[in-house]
Amino acid sequence: MLRKVVLLRLCPLLGRPAVSASSGSRREVASGVPPSGSTSPRALNIFDRELKRKQKNWAARQPEPMKFDYLKEEVGSRIADRVYDIARDFPLALDIGCGRGYIAQHLDKETVGKIFQTDIAEHALKNSLETDIPTVNILADEEFLPFQENTFDLVVSSLSLHWVNDLPRALEQIHYVLKPDGVFVGAMFGGDTLYELRCSLHLAETEREGGFSPHISPFTAVNDLGHLLGRAGFNTLTVDTDEIQVNYPGMFELMEDLKGMGESNCSWNRKALLHRDTMLAAAAVYREMYRNEDGSIPATFQIYHMIGWKYHDSQARPAERGSATVSFGELAKLNDVMSHEKK
């Protein structure tokens, strides 16, 4: 299912240490973060995680961080809507890569009794948004969650998992900390995110410099996501796609906002510097190819939404193969009989 929403930019231009989830008041615990530069042995080392931590901390320390929160606020509210669609309460929840708490502010304490929020950026946690739900903030890496097995009734994550080096491990960690019959509700950027910016930079750099380098992070394909969730142990999977289009005055305003969101590229193979002429050419190409009627330029953010459950005996299961008592041919005859009776 694909839904498209257009937003207007209104701004001017481990061995693991096990942490029990039974404490009461709001606090911050600096545990669960592996040494700088560490990763699991099987992971491809695509992203500089220390640079990403610095980018998110820089964004959280800005005088008006809420100026750049519009996209994460929108996706956070959509995840909360999916949580409300599940007809049950969740005494204990976990938000992975919470940033400033974009999901918790849209939830209520009647649905979620208590929430643990984790992120790699300590300043994002310090500047987290207010919520009515009792909250515990913990400095922790998405790939090294410092929680015991079968701890949480609900795990959520919004626009964070696309920056991990080992997504299969991160999903396995989420499955590990969920209780049986617990549910994971998450969202991450998809492969068509910022395709307009990607194409414009590609064309301009090829024309001006005779070649191009990656300037936008690689993203997971939607076809791979369901497979990765299943391999991590989740069942009763749901994966769907949204597109959010944000209109900007120009390419440089878009890039300014990406930096303010903490979403600048942190790939190891990124090019450190783009020449001024190349940037101006890219801005001209962007405007020429994608300009809206009002003179603004669109930026498309593709969002993959995912829901997966941890197995429990009480869950409904498909019937065994060959156990059907009615054939599709007989069902077709039933439709004919009902149509005849209506006449």
XYZ file of C-alpha atoms in Angstrom, residues 2-285:
284
model
C 1.366 3.414 -0.993
C 0.184 6.669 0.496
C 1.553 10.076 -0.450
C 1.479 13.191 1.701
C 2.802 16.624 0.758
C 4.236 18.841 3.497
C 5.244 22.484 3.149
C 8.474 23.666 4.726
C 7.333 26.571 6.873
C 10.735 27.569 8.212
C 12.530 30.493 6.609
C 15.209 30.038 4.520
C 27.963 -6.920 24.067
C 28.484 -9.804 26.307
C 26.079 -7.065 26.894
C 25.490 -5.437 30.264
C 21.913 -6.340 31.155
C 19.729 -3.493 32.380
C 16.540 -4.426 34.151
C 13.489 -2.392 33.137
C 11.962 -2.176 36.592
C 13.150 1.254 37.808
C 10.631 4.003 38.351
C 11.578 7.631 37.841
C 13.037 9.359 34.809
C 16.806 8.952 34.588
C 19.684 8.614 32.147
C 22.092 5.681 32.093
C 25.261 5.847 30.005
C 25.474 2.135 29.278
C 25.001 -0.122 26.303
C 27.126 1.934 23.900
C 30.019 -0.099 22.484
C 33.487 1.411 22.118
C 33.833 3.977 19.341
C 34.092 2.379 15.940
C 33.095 -1.095 17.134
C 30.702 -3.249 15.167
C 29.679 -6.871 15.035
C 32.170 -9.103 13.182
C 29.740 -10.038 10.395
C 28.619 -6.443 9.650
C 29.565 -4.419 6.619
C 31.138 -1.248 7.949
C 29.250 1.240 5.785
C 28.556 4.080 8.222
C 30.795 6.063 10.538
C 28.695 5.659 13.674
C 30.825 8.083 15.694
C 30.251 10.768 13.054
C 26.525 10.049 13.133
C 26.538 10.495 16.922
C 28.261 13.879 16.500
C 25.797 14.934 13.790
C 22.795 14.081 15.975
C 24.336 15.793 18.991
C 25.064 18.918 16.935
C 21.456 19.005 15.697
C 20.072 18.558 19.233
C 22.213 21.439 20.557
C 20.847 24.012 18.109
C 18.926 26.950 19.630
C 15.694 25.902 17.893
C 15.885 22.162 17.156
C 12.095 22.025 16.744
C 12.534 24.058 13.538
C 13.771 20.880 11.844
C 11.511 18.350 13.595
C 8.598 18.464 11.134
C 9.440 15.235 9.260
C 10.282 13.202 12.363
C 7.179 14.540 14.115
C 5.032 13.390 11.192
C 6.511 9.880 11.055
C 6.398 9.596 14.856
C 2.670 10.361 14.817
C 2.084 7.706 12.141
C 3.847 5.090 14.243
C 1.719 6.098 17.239
C -1.411 5.662 15.082
C -0.314 2.107 14.274
C 0.183 1.414 17.973
C -3.350 2.658 18.700
C -4.671 0.326 15.977
C -3.532 -2.646 18.092
C -6.340 -3.415 20.534
C -4.297 -3.877 23.695
C -2.348 -1.994 26.348
C 1.452 -2.079 26.680
C 2.729 -1.841 30.268
C 6.375 -1.472 29.168
C 7.637 -0.077 25.856
C 11.002 0.683 24.270
C 11.792 3.377 21.684
C 15.039 2.633 19.806
C 16.857 5.602 18.257
C 14.309 7.938 19.808
C 16.062 11.228 19.001
C 14.179 13.851 20.993
C 11.236 11.498 21.606
C 9.103 11.887 18.484
C 6.921 8.832 19.166
C 6.331 9.055 22.920
C 4.781 12.524 22.703
C 1.984 11.087 20.543
C 1.216 8.204 22.906
C -0.860 8.311 26.099
C -0.401 6.605 29.451
C -3.655 4.687 29.025
C -2.037 2.767 26.149
C 1.630 2.703 27.259
C 2.370 2.434 30.969
C 6.066 3.292 30.812
C 8.586 3.839 28.028
C 12.359 3.472 27.815
C 13.949 5.748 25.214
C 17.398 4.935 23.806
C 19.668 6.832 21.437
C 23.389 7.131 20.638
C 23.276 10.940 21.040
C 23.302 12.105 24.651
C 22.211 15.660 23.797
C 19.130 14.376 21.987
C 18.137 12.540 25.165
C 18.832 15.596 27.342
C 16.602 17.743 25.109
C 13.817 15.182 24.738
C 10.228 16.369 24.361
C 7.793 16.259 27.258
C 5.292 13.405 27.518
C 2.704 12.253 30.041
C 4.129 8.732 30.025
C 6.741 7.873 32.702
C 10.016 7.861 30.741
C 13.538 6.545 31.235
C 16.289 7.795 28.886
C 19.233 5.478 28.222
C 22.311 6.090 26.073
C 22.543 2.940 23.944
C 23.389 1.749 20.444
C 20.708 0.160 18.260
C 22.947 -2.869 17.667
C 23.881 -3.335 21.358
C 20.689 -3.030 23.390
C 21.478 -3.337 27.129
C 18.278 -5.154 28.116
C 17.398 -8.646 29.233
C 15.493 -11.124 27.104
C 11.663 -10.959 27.135
C 11.525 -7.506 28.748
C 9.203 -5.299 26.649
C 5.609 -5.594 25.483
C 6.187 -3.099 22.671
C 9.242 -1.873 20.760
C 9.043 1.122 18.415
C 11.634 2.822 16.231
C 11.345 5.831 13.924
C 13.866 6.892 11.253
C 16.899 5.441 12.984
C 17.569 1.936 11.694
C 18.726 3.120 8.244
C 21.976 4.277 9.904
C 22.992 0.962 11.501
C 25.801 -1.091 9.961
C 24.226 -4.435 10.845
C 20.462 -4.245 10.328
C 19.942 -8.024 10.757
C 21.627 -7.852 14.177
C 19.563 -4.815 15.188
C 16.330 -6.645 14.293
C 17.508 -9.730 16.182
C 18.190 -7.538 19.226
C 14.668 -6.120 19.030
C 13.207 -9.616 18.809
C 15.371 -10.711 21.769
C 14.141 -7.987 24.155
C 10.468 -8.408 23.220
C 8.227 -10.599 25.347
C 6.453 -13.494 23.601
C 3.414 -12.026 21.798
C 5.143 -8.634 21.924
C 5.073 -6.408 18.848
C 7.610 -4.280 16.998
C 6.340 -1.184 15.136
C 8.986 0.695 13.181
C 9.712 3.044 10.295
C 12.845 3.742 8.282
C 13.789 5.593 5.108
C 13.367 3.638 1.876
C 15.418 3.388 -1.301
C 13.689 6.189 -3.231
C 14.313 8.773 -0.515
C 15.718 12.040 -1.910
C 15.947 10.666 -5.444
C 15.635 14.219 -6.789
C 18.705 15.371 -4.863
C 20.610 12.213 -5.763
C 19.963 12.631 -9.512
C 20.783 16.345 -9.492
C 24.126 15.841 -7.723
C 24.951 12.909 -9.996
C 24.349 14.863 -13.199
C 26.122 18.020 -12.017
C 29.194 16.210 -10.677
C 29.514 14.061 -13.790
C 29.339 17.135 -16.024
C 31.665 19.347 -13.955
C 34.159 16.830 -12.572
C 34.009 13.891 -14.987
C 32.663 11.410 -12.395
C 30.503 11.172 -9.293
C 30.700 10.031 -5.686
C 27.878 8.900 -3.361
C 26.480 11.863 -1.445
C 23.322 10.235 -0.070
C 23.233 7.231 2.230
C 22.403 3.817 0.717
C 19.001 2.519 1.844
C 17.458 -0.932 2.281
C 15.128 -2.180 -0.457
C 11.550 -2.939 0.578
C 11.812 -6.470 -0.851
C 14.639 -7.222 1.599
C 12.894 -5.843 4.666
C 10.286 -8.588 5.060
C 12.982 -11.227 4.611
C 15.175 -9.614 7.287
C 12.262 -9.412 9.736
C 11.408 -13.061 9.150
C 15.022 -14.120 9.564
C 15.165 -12.241 12.876
C 12.278 -14.390 14.152
C 9.243 -12.132 13.637
C 5.969 -13.472 12.300
C 2.601 -12.033 11.187
C 4.544 -9.386 9.289
C 3.189 -6.184 7.757
C 5.342 -3.950 5.554
C 3.925 -0.942 3.716
C 5.271 2.205 2.088
C 4.490 5.887 2.478
C 5.815 8.819 0.497
C 6.117 12.215 2.142
C 6.902 15.116 -0.172
C 8.263 18.312 1.365
C 8.509 21.493 -0.713
C 11.548 23.738 -0.238
C 12.567 27.121 -1.637
C 15.710 25.553 -3.126
C 18.301 22.785 -2.871
C 20.439 24.602 -0.309
C 17.484 24.977 2.059
C 16.865 21.241 1.736
C 20.476 20.466 2.613
C 20.338 22.894 5.540
C 17.301 21.073 6.916
C 18.900 17.640 6.483
C 21.813 18.863 8.566
C 19.407 20.283 11.168
C 17.656 16.903 11.357
C 20.971 15.131 11.966
C 20.453 13.301 8.640
C 23.638 14.329 6.822
C 25.514 11.511 5.089
C 27.928 9.566 7.301
C 29.026 6.847 4.878
C 32.727 6.067 5.022
C 33.003 6.479 1.230
C 31.351 9.905 1.122
C 33.177 12.730 -0.631
C 34.448 15.232 1.921
C 34.022 18.316 -0.270
C 31.878 19.355 -3.220
C 33.188 22.202 -5.362
C 31.163 25.414 -5.346
C 30.572 25.277 -9.106
C 29.280 21.707 -8.824
C 26.870 22.662 -6.050
C 25.509 25.628 -8.023
C 25.129 23.413 -11.082
C 23.292 20.769 -9.030
C 20.907 23.414 -7.663
C 20.183 24.583 -11.221
C 19.612 21.015 -12.435
